[in-house]
Coordinates of C-alpha atoms in Angstrom, one line a residue:
Chain H
M1 CA -25.6 24.4 61.3
E2 CA -26.5 22.8 58.0
K3 CA -23.9 22.6 55.1
I4 CA -25.9 23.9 52.4
I5 CA -23.1 23.5 49.3
K6 CA -20.8 19.3 49.9
I7 CA -18.3 19.7 47.4
K8 CA -16.9 16.1 46.3
D9 CA -14.0 15.2 44.3
L10 CA -13.7 17.9 42.4
I11 CA -11.6 17.2 39.2
T12 CA -11.3 20.2 36.4
E13 CA -9.0 20.8 33.1
Y14 CA -8.5 23.1 31.0
D15 CA -6.1 22.0 27.6
G16 CA -5.2 19.0 29.7
R17 CA -3.6 21.0 32.8
R18 CA -5.0 20.2 35.6
I19 CA -7.0 23.5 37.1
L20 CA -8.7 21.3 40.5
D21 CA -7.6 18.2 41.8
G22 CA -10.0 16.5 43.9
I23 CA -11.4 19.4 45.9
T24 CA -13.7 17.8 48.9
L25 CA -15.3 20.6 51.2
D26 CA -18.6 21.2 52.8
I27 CA -20.0 24.8 53.5
K28 CA -22.7 25.5 55.8
E29 CA -26.0 27.7 56.4
N30 CA -24.7 31.1 57.7
E31 CA -21.4 31.4 57.8
V32 CA -18.7 33.7 55.6
F33 CA -16.8 30.7 53.9
I34 CA -13.3 32.4 52.2
I35 CA -11.5 30.3 48.8
L36 CA -8.0 31.2 50.1
G37 CA -4.7 31.3 47.8
G38 CA -1.9 33.0 45.6
S39 CA -2.7 34.1 42.0
G40 CA -3.4 30.9 39.6
C41 CA -4.4 28.1 41.9
G42 CA -8.0 28.2 41.2
K43 CA -9.7 30.0 43.2
T44 CA -12.2 31.6 40.9
T45 CA -12.5 28.6 39.0
L46 CA -13.3 26.1 42.3
L47 CA -16.0 29.7 42.0
K48 CA -17.6 29.5 38.7
H49 CA -17.9 25.2 39.3
I50 CA -20.1 26.2 42.1
I51 CA -22.4 28.3 40.6
G52 CA -23.0 26.5 37.5
L53 CA -20.8 28.4 35.1
L54 CA -18.1 25.9 34.5
K55 CA -18.5 22.0 34.2
P56 CA -15.8 19.8 35.8
V57 CA -14.4 17.4 34.5
S58 CA -15.7 14.8 37.3
G59 CA -16.6 15.5 41.5
S60 CA -20.0 16.8 42.4
I61 CA -21.5 19.5 43.5
E62 CA -24.4 19.5 45.8
V63 CA -26.0 23.0 46.5
F64 CA -29.3 23.2 48.9
D65 CA -29.2 19.3 48.5
Q66 CA -29.4 19.3 44.6
E67 CA -26.9 17.9 42.2
I68 CA -25.9 20.6 39.7
V69 CA -22.9 18.8 37.6
G70 CA -25.1 18.0 34.8
M71 CA -27.9 19.7 35.7
E72 CA -30.5 20.8 33.2
E73 CA -30.3 24.8 32.9
E74 CA -33.9 25.4 34.0
D75 CA -33.1 23.6 37.1
L76 CA -30.1 25.5 37.8
D77 CA -31.4 29.0 37.1
E78 CA -33.7 27.7 39.9
I79 CA -31.2 27.3 42.2
L80 CA -29.1 30.4 40.9
M81 CA -32.3 32.6 41.8
K82 CA -31.4 31.9 45.2
C83 CA -27.8 33.2 45.0
G84 CA -26.0 36.2 44.1
V85 CA -23.4 36.7 42.6
L86 CA -20.9 39.4 42.7
F87 CA -18.0 39.4 40.1
Q88 CA -14.6 40.8 40.5
N89 CA -14.9 43.6 38.1
G90 CA -19.0 44.9 39.0
A91 CA -19.9 43.1 35.9
L92 CA -22.6 45.9 35.7
L93 CA -24.0 47.0 32.1
N94 CA -22.5 49.8 31.2
S95 CA -25.9 50.7 29.2
L96 CA -28.4 50.9 31.9
S97 CA -28.0 52.9 34.9
V98 CA -27.1 52.1 38.0
G99 CA -30.7 51.5 39.3
E100 CA -31.5 49.6 36.3
N101 CA -28.9 46.9 36.7
V102 CA -30.2 46.6 40.5
A103 CA -33.7 46.0 38.9
I104 CA -33.1 43.4 36.3
P105 CA -33.4 40.2 38.2
L106 CA -36.8 41.7 40.2
E107 CA -38.0 42.7 37.0
Q108 CA -37.3 39.4 35.2
H109 CA -37.7 37.3 38.4
S110 CA -40.8 38.4 39.7
N111 CA -44.2 39.6 39.0
L112 CA -43.9 42.8 41.3
D113 CA -45.0 46.5 39.6
R114 CA -42.9 48.9 39.5
E115 CA -43.5 51.4 42.6
L116 CA -42.3 48.0 44.9
I117 CA -39.5 47.5 42.6
N118 CA -38.4 50.9 42.9
R119 CA -38.6 50.8 46.7
I120 CA -36.7 47.6 46.7
I121 CA -33.9 49.5 44.0
E122 CA -34.3 51.8 46.4
T123 CA -33.7 50.5 49.9
K124 CA -30.5 48.0 48.1
L125 CA -28.8 51.2 46.9
N126 CA -29.0 53.1 50.3
L127 CA -27.9 49.7 51.6
V128 CA -24.6 50.0 49.9
E129 CA -24.5 53.8 49.9
L130 CA -24.9 54.5 46.7
A131 CA -28.3 56.1 46.7
H132 CA -26.6 59.5 45.3
A133 CA -26.5 57.1 42.2
M134 CA -28.8 55.7 41.5
Y135 CA -29.5 57.3 37.9
L136 CA -25.6 57.3 37.0
S137 CA -24.2 55.5 34.6
P138 CA -21.6 52.6 35.8
A139 CA -19.3 54.1 33.5
E140 CA -19.3 57.2 35.3
L141 CA -18.8 55.1 38.9
S142 CA -15.8 54.8 40.8
G143 CA -13.9 51.4 40.9
G144 CA -14.9 51.4 44.8
M145 CA -18.4 52.6 43.6
K146 CA -18.8 49.7 41.1
K147 CA -18.6 47.1 43.6
R148 CA -20.7 48.5 46.1
A149 CA -23.3 48.7 43.1
A150 CA -22.7 45.4 42.0
L151 CA -23.4 43.8 45.5
A152 CA -26.3 46.3 45.3
R153 CA -27.7 43.5 42.4
A154 CA -26.5 40.9 43.7
I155 CA -28.3 40.6 46.7
A156 CA -31.3 42.4 44.3
L157 CA -33.4 38.8 45.4
D158 CA -32.3 38.4 48.9
P159 CA -30.3 35.7 47.6
L160 CA -29.6 32.5 50.2
I161 CA -26.0 32.5 49.0
L162 CA -23.9 35.5 48.0
F163 CA -20.4 34.6 45.9
C164 CA -18.2 37.4 46.1
D165 CA -15.2 36.8 43.7
E166 CA -12.2 39.5 44.7
P167 CA -14.4 42.1 46.8
S168 CA -11.8 43.9 48.1
A169 CA -9.3 44.0 45.2
G170 CA -8.2 47.2 43.7
L171 CA -9.9 49.3 46.9
D172 CA -8.5 51.3 49.1
P173 CA -8.7 50.0 52.8
I174 CA -11.6 52.0 54.4
T175 CA -13.9 51.2 50.9
S176 CA -12.7 47.7 51.9
K177 CA -13.7 47.7 55.2
A178 CA -17.0 49.4 54.3
I179 CA -17.6 46.1 52.0
D180 CA -16.2 43.7 54.6
D181 CA -18.6 45.7 57.4
L182 CA -21.5 44.6 54.6
L183 CA -21.1 41.6 54.2
L184 CA -21.0 40.9 57.5
Q185 CA -24.3 42.6 58.1
L186 CA -25.6 40.5 55.5
K187 CA -25.1 37.7 57.6
R188 CA -26.0 38.9 60.5
Q189 CA -29.0 40.4 59.6
L190 CA -30.5 38.3 57.3
N191 CA -28.8 35.3 57.5
M192 CA -27.1 34.5 54.3
T193 CA -24.6 32.2 53.4
I194 CA -21.5 34.2 51.9
V195 CA -18.7 32.7 50.2
V196 CA -15.8 34.8 49.6
V197 CA -12.8 34.5 47.0
T198 CA -10.0 36.3 48.4
H199 CA -6.5 36.6 49.1
E200 CA -6.6 40.0 51.0
L201 CA -5.0 39.7 54.7
A202 CA -7.0 42.1 56.7
S203 CA -10.5 41.3 54.8
I204 CA -10.2 37.5 55.7
H205 CA -8.9 38.5 59.4
R206 CA -11.9 40.3 59.4
I207 CA -15.0 38.1 58.2
A208 CA -14.0 34.7 57.7
D209 CA -15.7 32.1 59.5
R210 CA -13.7 29.3 58.2
I211 CA -11.3 29.1 55.4
V212 CA -10.2 26.6 52.3
F213 CA -6.7 27.0 50.9
L214 CA -6.3 26.5 47.7
D215 CA -2.7 25.6 46.4
Q216 CA -2.1 24.6 43.0
G217 CA -5.3 23.2 42.9
K218 CA -5.1 21.0 45.6
A219 CA -7.2 21.9 49.2
L220 CA -4.8 22.0 51.5
F221 CA -6.3 22.7 54.3
V222 CA -10.2 23.6 55.1
G223 CA -11.0 24.7 58.5
T224 CA -11.7 27.7 61.4
L225 CA -9.6 30.9 60.6
K226 CA -8.0 30.1 64.1
E227 CA -7.1 26.4 63.0
A228 CA -5.5 28.2 59.7
L229 CA -3.2 30.4 61.8
A230 CA -1.9 27.9 64.2
S231 CA -1.3 25.9 60.7
D232 CA 2.6 24.4 60.4
I233 CA 1.4 23.7 56.6
K234 CA 4.5 25.4 55.4
E235 CA 1.9 27.0 52.5
I236 CA -0.4 28.6 55.0
R237 CA 2.4 29.9 57.3
E238 CA 3.8 31.6 54.2
F239 CA 0.7 33.0 53.1
F240 CA 0.2 34.3 56.2
T241 CA 3.4 35.7 57.4
V242 CA 4.7 37.0 54.1
G243 CA 1.6 39.6 54.2
R244 CA 2.0 40.9 58.0
F245 CA 3.3 43.6 59.1
E246 CA 6.1 44.0 61.0
Chain Z
M1 CA -54.8 29.3 53.1
N2 CA -54.1 33.0 53.0
S3 CA -51.4 34.6 54.9
F4 CA -53.0 37.5 55.4
E5 CA -56.4 38.6 57.1
F6 CA -58.0 42.0 58.9
K7 CA -59.3 41.6 62.3
K8 CA -60.7 44.7 63.6
D9 CA -58.1 47.3 63.2
T10 CA -55.3 44.9 63.1
L11 CA -53.6 43.6 59.4
V12 CA -52.7 40.0 61.0
L13 CA -49.8 38.4 58.7
K14 CA -48.6 35.2 59.3
D15 CA -46.0 32.4 57.8
E16 CA -44.3 34.1 55.2
L17 CA -44.3 37.5 53.1
T18 CA -42.0 37.6 50.4
I19 CA -41.7 38.2 46.8
I20 CA -43.9 35.4 45.9
N21 CA -46.8 37.1 47.3
A22 CA -45.7 40.6 48.0
E23 CA -48.1 41.5 45.3
A24 CA -51.2 39.4 45.9
F25 CA -50.5 41.1 49.9
L26 CA -50.9 44.5 48.3
N27 CA -54.0 43.7 46.2
F28 CA -55.2 42.4 49.7
V29 CA -54.9 45.3 51.1
S30 CA -56.2 47.8 48.1
A31 CA -59.5 46.0 47.7
N32 CA -60.1 46.3 52.1
I33 CA -58.5 49.8 52.4
S34 CA -62.1 51.5 52.8
S35 CA -62.4 49.3 56.4
I36 CA -58.7 50.0 57.2
K37 CA -59.5 54.2 56.6
K38 CA -62.7 54.2 58.9
E39 CA -59.9 53.5 61.9
N40 CA -58.3 56.5 63.2
K41 CA -55.3 54.0 64.3
F42 CA -54.2 50.8 62.4
S43 CA -51.7 48.2 63.6
I44 CA -49.9 45.8 61.4
D45 CA -49.0 42.1 63.8
L46 CA -46.0 40.5 62.6
A47 CA -46.2 37.6 65.3
N48 CA -46.9 35.2 63.3
L49 CA -45.1 35.4 60.6
R50 CA -41.8 33.5 59.7
T51 CA -40.1 34.9 57.4
I52 CA -40.1 38.1 55.1
D53 CA -37.6 39.4 52.6
S54 CA -36.9 42.7 51.0
A55 CA -39.6 42.6 48.7
G56 CA -41.9 42.0 52.0
V57 CA -40.7 45.0 53.6
A58 CA -41.1 47.0 50.8
A59 CA -44.6 45.7 50.6
I60 CA -45.6 46.7 53.9
D61 CA -43.7 50.4 53.5
Q62 CA -46.2 50.6 50.8
V63 CA -49.2 50.1 52.5
I64 CA -47.6 52.2 55.7
D65 CA -46.6 55.4 53.8
S66 CA -50.1 55.4 51.6
L67 CA -52.1 55.3 55.0
K68 CA -49.8 58.1 55.9
K69 CA -51.6 60.3 53.4
S70 CA -54.7 59.8 54.5
S71 CA -53.2 60.4 58.4
I72 CA -53.6 57.4 59.4
E73 CA -50.6 55.8 62.0
T74 CA -49.2 52.3 61.4
K75 CA -47.6 50.6 64.1
I76 CA -45.8 47.5 63.7
T77 CA -46.4 44.9 66.3
N78 CA -44.6 41.3 67.5
A79 CA -42.2 41.3 65.1
S80 CA -39.7 38.6 66.0
E81 CA -36.1 39.0 65.9
K82 CA -35.5 37.4 62.1
V83 CA -38.3 39.8 60.8
Q84 CA -37.4 43.2 63.1
N85 CA -33.6 42.5 61.5
S86 CA -35.2 42.5 58.1
L87 CA -37.2 45.3 58.5
T88 CA -34.4 47.4 59.9
A89 CA -32.0 46.2 57.1
F90 CA -34.6 46.9 53.8
S91 CA -37.5 49.6 55.4
S92 CA -37.6 52.7 53.0
L93 CA -39.9 55.0 55.3
E94 CA -36.7 56.5 56.2
L95 CA -35.5 57.6 52.8
T96 CA -36.5 60.8 50.9
G97 CA -36.8 61.5 47.4
K98 CA -33.7 63.7 47.8
D99 CA -31.1 61.3 48.6
F100 CA -31.1 59.5 45.1
V101 CA -30.6 62.6 42.8
K102 CA -32.3 62.4 39.8
P103 CA -30.0 64.3 36.7
R104 CA -31.9 67.6 36.1
K105 CA -32.7 67.3 32.6
L106 CA -32.4 69.8 29.7
G107 CA -34.8 72.3 28.1
Y108 CA -35.7 71.9 24.6
F109 CA -33.3 75.1 23.9
E110 CA -30.6 74.2 26.4
G111 CA -30.7 70.4 24.4
L112 CA -30.1 72.1 21.3
G113 CA -27.3 74.4 22.7
D114 CA -25.9 71.6 23.8
K115 CA -26.2 69.4 20.6
G116 CA -25.0 72.6 19.0
F117 CA -21.9 73.0 21.1
N118 CA -21.5 69.3 20.5
F119 CA -21.4 69.3 17.9
F120 CA -18.5 72.1 16.9
D121 CA -17.0 70.1 19.2
N122 CA -16.6 67.3 17.2
V123 CA -16.0 69.5 14.3
K124 CA -12.9 71.1 15.8
Y125 CA -11.4 67.5 16.9
F126 CA -12.7 66.1 13.8
I127 CA -10.1 68.6 12.2
Y128 CA -7.4 68.2 14.4
L129 CA -7.5 64.7 14.2
A130 CA -7.4 64.7 10.7
A131 CA -4.5 67.1 10.6
D132 CA -2.6 65.4 13.2
M133 CA -2.6 61.6 11.1
F134 CA -1.5 64.1 7.6
F135 CA 1.2 65.0 9.9
W136 CA 2.5 61.7 11.5
G137 CA 0.9 60.0 8.8
V138 CA 3.9 62.2 6.3
V139 CA 6.4 62.4 9.3
G140 CA 5.9 58.2 9.6
I141 CA 7.5 58.0 6.2
F142 CA 10.7 59.2 6.8
S143 CA 11.2 58.1 10.7
K144 CA 9.9 54.5 12.1
K145 CA 10.5 55.6 15.8
G146 CA 7.4 54.8 18.0
Q147 CA 5.6 53.0 15.3
R148 CA 4.9 48.9 15.7
K149 CA 7.2 46.8 13.6
G150 CA 5.3 44.3 11.4
E151 CA 2.1 46.0 11.6
F152 CA 1.7 47.6 8.6
V153 CA 2.0 44.0 6.5
V154 CA -0.5 43.0 9.2
Q155 CA -3.3 45.4 8.7
S156 CA -2.7 45.0 5.2
N157 CA -3.2 41.1 5.1
L158 CA -6.6 41.7 7.1
I159 CA -7.5 45.6 5.2
G160 CA -6.6 43.9 1.7
V161 CA -6.1 41.0 1.4
N162 CA -8.6 39.0 3.2
A163 CA -10.9 41.3 1.5
L164 CA -9.8 40.5 -1.9
P165 CA -12.9 38.3 -1.9
I166 CA -16.0 39.4 -1.1
V167 CA -14.6 42.9 -3.3
G168 CA -14.5 40.7 -6.2
L169 CA -17.6 38.8 -5.9
I170 CA -19.7 42.4 -5.4
S171 CA -17.6 44.0 -8.5
F172 CA -18.5 41.2 -11.0
L173 CA -22.3 41.4 -9.6
V174 CA -21.6 45.4 -9.8
G175 CA -20.6 45.1 -13.0
F176 CA -22.9 41.8 -14.6
I177 CA -26.5 43.6 -13.4
L178 CA -25.1 47.1 -15.1
S179 CA -24.6 45.2 -17.9
L180 CA -27.4 43.0 -17.9
Q181 CA -30.6 45.8 -17.3
S182 CA -28.2 48.2 -20.1
A183 CA -28.2 45.1 -22.6
Q184 CA -32.0 45.2 -23.6
Q185 CA -32.7 48.9 -23.9
L186 CA -29.3 49.2 -26.1
R187 CA -30.3 46.0 -28.5
S188 CA -33.4 47.6 -28.8
F189 CA -31.2 50.1 -30.8
G190 CA -28.6 47.5 -32.1
A191 CA -26.2 49.5 -30.4
N192 CA -24.7 46.4 -28.2
I193 CA -21.2 47.5 -28.9
F194 CA -21.8 50.0 -26.0
I195 CA -22.0 47.9 -23.7
V196 CA -18.4 48.1 -23.7
D197 CA -18.4 52.3 -23.3
L198 CA -21.1 51.9 -20.7
I199 CA -19.2 49.3 -18.2
A200 CA -16.0 49.9 -18.9
I201 CA -16.8 53.7 -17.5
S202 CA -18.9 53.6 -14.9
M203 CA -17.1 50.8 -13.5
T204 CA -13.6 52.4 -13.3
R205 CA -15.0 56.5 -12.9
E206 CA -17.8 55.6 -10.1
M207 CA -19.1 51.9 -9.7
G208 CA -15.6 50.9 -9.0
P209 CA -13.8 53.0 -6.3
L210 CA -17.4 54.1 -4.6
M211 CA -18.3 49.8 -4.0
T212 CA -14.7 48.9 -2.7
A213 CA -15.1 51.9 -0.3
I214 CA -18.3 51.0 0.8
I215 CA -17.6 47.4 1.1
L216 CA -14.1 48.8 2.8
A217 CA -16.1 51.3 5.4
G218 CA -18.2 48.3 6.6
R219 CA -15.5 46.0 6.9
S220 CA -12.3 47.9 7.9
G221 CA -13.9 50.9 8.8
S222 CA -15.7 49.5 11.5
A223 CA -12.8 47.0 12.8
I224 CA -10.7 50.3 13.4
A225 CA -13.4 52.0 15.2
S226 CA -14.3 49.0 17.0
E227 CA -11.0 48.3 17.7
I228 CA -9.8 51.8 19.0
A229 CA -13.2 52.1 21.4
T230 CA -12.3 49.4 23.1
M231 CA -8.7 50.4 23.4
K232 CA -9.6 53.4 25.1
I233 CA -12.5 52.7 26.9
S234 CA -9.8 49.8 28.9
E235 CA -7.3 52.5 29.4
E236 CA -4.9 50.8 26.8
L237 CA -4.3 54.2 24.7
D238 CA -3.4 55.8 28.1
A239 CA -0.7 53.2 28.7
L240 CA 0.7 53.7 25.5
K241 CA 0.8 57.8 26.5
T242 CA 2.7 56.7 29.5
M243 CA 4.7 55.3 28.1
A244 CA 5.7 57.6 26.1
L245 CA 4.5 56.5 22.9
N246 CA 1.8 58.6 20.5
P247 CA -0.8 56.3 20.1
I248 CA -1.4 57.8 16.2
K249 CA 1.9 56.7 15.5
Y250 CA 1.7 53.4 17.1
V251 CA -1.9 52.2 16.9
V252 CA -3.2 54.8 14.0
L253 CA -0.2 54.4 11.0
P254 CA -0.6 51.1 10.2
K255 CA -3.7 50.9 9.5
L256 CA -3.6 54.5 7.8
Y257 CA -0.5 53.0 5.3
A258 CA -2.5 49.9 4.6
M259 CA -5.5 51.8 4.1
T260 CA -3.5 54.0 1.7
I261 CA -2.1 51.5 -0.1
A262 CA -4.8 48.5 0.0
T263 CA -8.0 50.6 -1.4
P264 CA -6.3 51.6 -4.2
L265 CA -4.9 48.2 -5.1
L266 CA -8.3 46.1 -4.4
T267 CA -10.5 49.2 -6.6
I268 CA -8.3 48.3 -9.6
F269 CA -9.4 44.7 -8.9
A270 CA -12.8 45.9 -8.5
D271 CA -12.8 47.7 -11.7
I272 CA -11.4 44.6 -13.6
I273 CA -13.4 41.8 -11.4
G274 CA -16.5 44.4 -12.7
I275 CA -16.0 45.1 -16.1
M276 CA -14.8 41.2 -16.2
G277 CA -19.0 40.9 -15.0
G278 CA -20.1 43.2 -18.4
F279 CA -17.9 41.1 -20.3
L280 CA -19.8 38.2 -19.5
I281 CA -23.0 40.4 -20.2
G282 CA -21.2 41.5 -23.9
I283 CA -20.2 38.2 -25.4
T284 CA -23.6 35.6 -24.2
Y285 CA -26.7 37.9 -24.3
L286 CA -25.0 40.4 -26.4
K287 CA -23.5 37.7 -28.5
L288 CA -20.4 40.0 -28.8
S289 CA -16.9 38.5 -29.8
P290 CA -14.4 38.7 -27.3
T291 CA -12.1 40.6 -29.7
A292 CA -14.6 43.7 -30.3
F293 CA -15.1 44.0 -26.7
V294 CA -11.4 44.6 -25.9
D295 CA -10.8 46.6 -29.1
R296 CA -13.7 48.7 -27.8
M297 CA -12.8 48.8 -24.8
A298 CA -9.2 50.0 -25.6
H299 CA -10.9 52.5 -27.6
V300 CA -12.9 54.8 -25.5
M301 CA -10.8 53.8 -22.2
V302 CA -8.7 56.8 -21.1
L303 CA -5.8 57.5 -18.4
K304 CA -8.0 59.5 -17.1
D305 CA -10.6 56.9 -15.6
I306 CA -8.0 54.9 -14.3
I307 CA -6.6 58.4 -12.7
T308 CA -10.6 59.5 -11.4
S309 CA -10.7 55.8 -9.9
V310 CA -7.3 56.0 -8.3
V311 CA -7.4 59.4 -6.8
K312 CA -11.0 58.6 -5.6
S313 CA -10.3 55.4 -3.6
F314 CA -6.9 57.5 -1.8
V315 CA -9.3 60.0 -0.6
F316 CA -11.8 57.1 0.6
A317 CA -9.5 55.7 2.1
W318 CA -8.1 58.2 4.0
L319 CA -12.0 59.9 5.3
I320 CA -13.3 55.5 6.3
T321 CA -9.5 55.3 8.5
I322 CA -9.9 58.9 9.7
V323 CA -13.9 58.3 10.5
G324 CA -13.1 55.2 12.6
V325 CA -10.5 56.3 14.3
F326 CA -12.5 59.5 15.2
F327 CA -15.4 57.9 16.7
G328 CA -13.6 55.0 18.4
L329 CA -11.1 57.6 19.9
R330 CA -15.1 59.5 21.1
A331 CA -15.7 56.5 22.6
K332 CA -17.4 56.8 26.4
G333 CA -19.2 54.0 28.3
G334 CA -18.4 50.6 27.7
A335 CA -19.0 47.6 25.5
G336 CA -22.7 50.0 24.3
G337 CA -19.8 52.7 23.8
V338 CA -18.1 50.7 21.4
G339 CA -21.0 49.4 19.5
R340 CA -22.3 52.8 19.3
S341 CA -19.2 54.3 17.9
T342 CA -18.7 51.3 16.0
T343 CA -22.3 52.0 14.7
A344 CA -21.5 55.7 13.9
S345 CA -18.4 55.4 12.1
V346 CA -19.5 53.1 9.7
V347 CA -22.6 55.4 8.7
T348 CA -20.6 58.6 8.6
A349 CA -17.8 56.9 6.7
I350 CA -20.5 55.6 4.0
F351 CA -22.0 59.2 3.7
M352 CA -18.7 61.1 3.8
V353 CA -17.7 58.5 0.8
I354 CA -20.8 59.6 -0.9
V355 CA -20.5 62.9 -0.1
A356 CA -17.0 62.9 -1.3
D357 CA -17.8 60.6 -4.5
S358 CA -20.0 63.2 -5.9
I359 CA -17.5 66.2 -5.5
L360 CA -14.6 64.1 -7.1
G361 CA -17.4 63.2 -9.5
L362 CA -17.8 66.8 -10.5
L363 CA -14.2 67.9 -10.4
F364 CA -13.5 65.0 -12.3
Y365 CA -16.4 65.0 -15.1

């Protein structure tokens, strides 16, 4: 499989404090890659660097073989149009209905007519089982519905890479599994590469192909889930055993 | 080279059908629709189609649906596994309008009735809230339980001290302009000294309290509304309730007390600065001596003018705070809801201040 994202020696600081310390990893095409670690270890910060929302102190990030560190905003937009991002709290625009939220990227980045856009919105909402919520305001949705609506918006342009920041956080196990199943469906049917930030063990077991384990800004481990489970690195062993039901 | 062409009763698609050429595909089909309609059967051959995305699938579905209306059945043939996966995932052919529940629009009279009910509901809530604030406002003086320590000083600073420069500048300009506009007329009658009567009485009884209230409605009223609206939307007010804290006492009272103290003080400050604006015109343009100006002011101003100013400012302070809190607590939705509450609070507060000013003006006439 081809490497779709390449990160080398990534260092970032905030107020003189090192948040990411020399991260090096590759993400391959059509895999579910999990960014894993305890709270405050730099998972979301790493994700925000990959999508160009934050700029590192040093290091390199290549997405689709293009260096995005220091890239012009217009060029970065071209890359971002091939990516979808599901934010932790959904980040739906509350002043718009759910359908209108999903329509935003289609209206802004295509010349499709209204009928075609409506068809795409309907299929995307149907895919996340939110057809009935098309005309509702995000404020009227539950937490799980918000996540699914945000997922529909994130895949509106059929991205090649889908980034998900804690897709299962705060959700019940059934809704959480439904979202995981959806991610797997997107990977399988549409060949999407999916990068997920999470620390939900059940979710990791269901969807992970490979993982990176972050601890205090360092990548302690990069490899498959099977390798991670067999790892003798103390932090990783602790992470996978503490959350397990005895 | 075009990625789509007709071969007898078959539409052949090649290479890719994506968001980039979906619209061109539909235009191509609509330009050739008459030749399709001559045939009873029609098929779309996807053997050479390498890539298709959801826009491409939607475009094919649109063609199928439109031909279905002319009783022409369309068959999709030779799709590769990858293309078939996209067709399965994104097909809208099985979806019906029933799946997408559109909220029913209210009829004209229903809408009117709904607005009427909402209006009375809001009036009722406003009255309850005002009573609640008044009750806790009085009780809170004697019992500090449930109030946040030090918040009154913080709010007094924000509402009062920080507003001094803008209140001062605007009051000075109002006094200055009011005197300048009247000076020409007074001078033509040789009544220069009466500029003192005009500016002293109009500033204390009317312009000082009114301008201060308008500035505070825009500055502090909006801050109160947006802060409380944000707190409501992010469930901070609910969190206070679950900690057995009354949001009115914990959040609103410091603001109410700060407004009650700061507004009259700012109003007196505005009166003085406004009169100084008039004083400047009096001694420069109308050539009055400073002593004559001060003597005349002492002669024309009575205690009732000051009392009017202070009473008005108390009423305005309460109105601005109650309106701000009311719109904050009634906020719904997300960021947009906060914006709407803030705007509504400023507009309503200014409107109510002007209405109250008219009523008080009549009472103190």
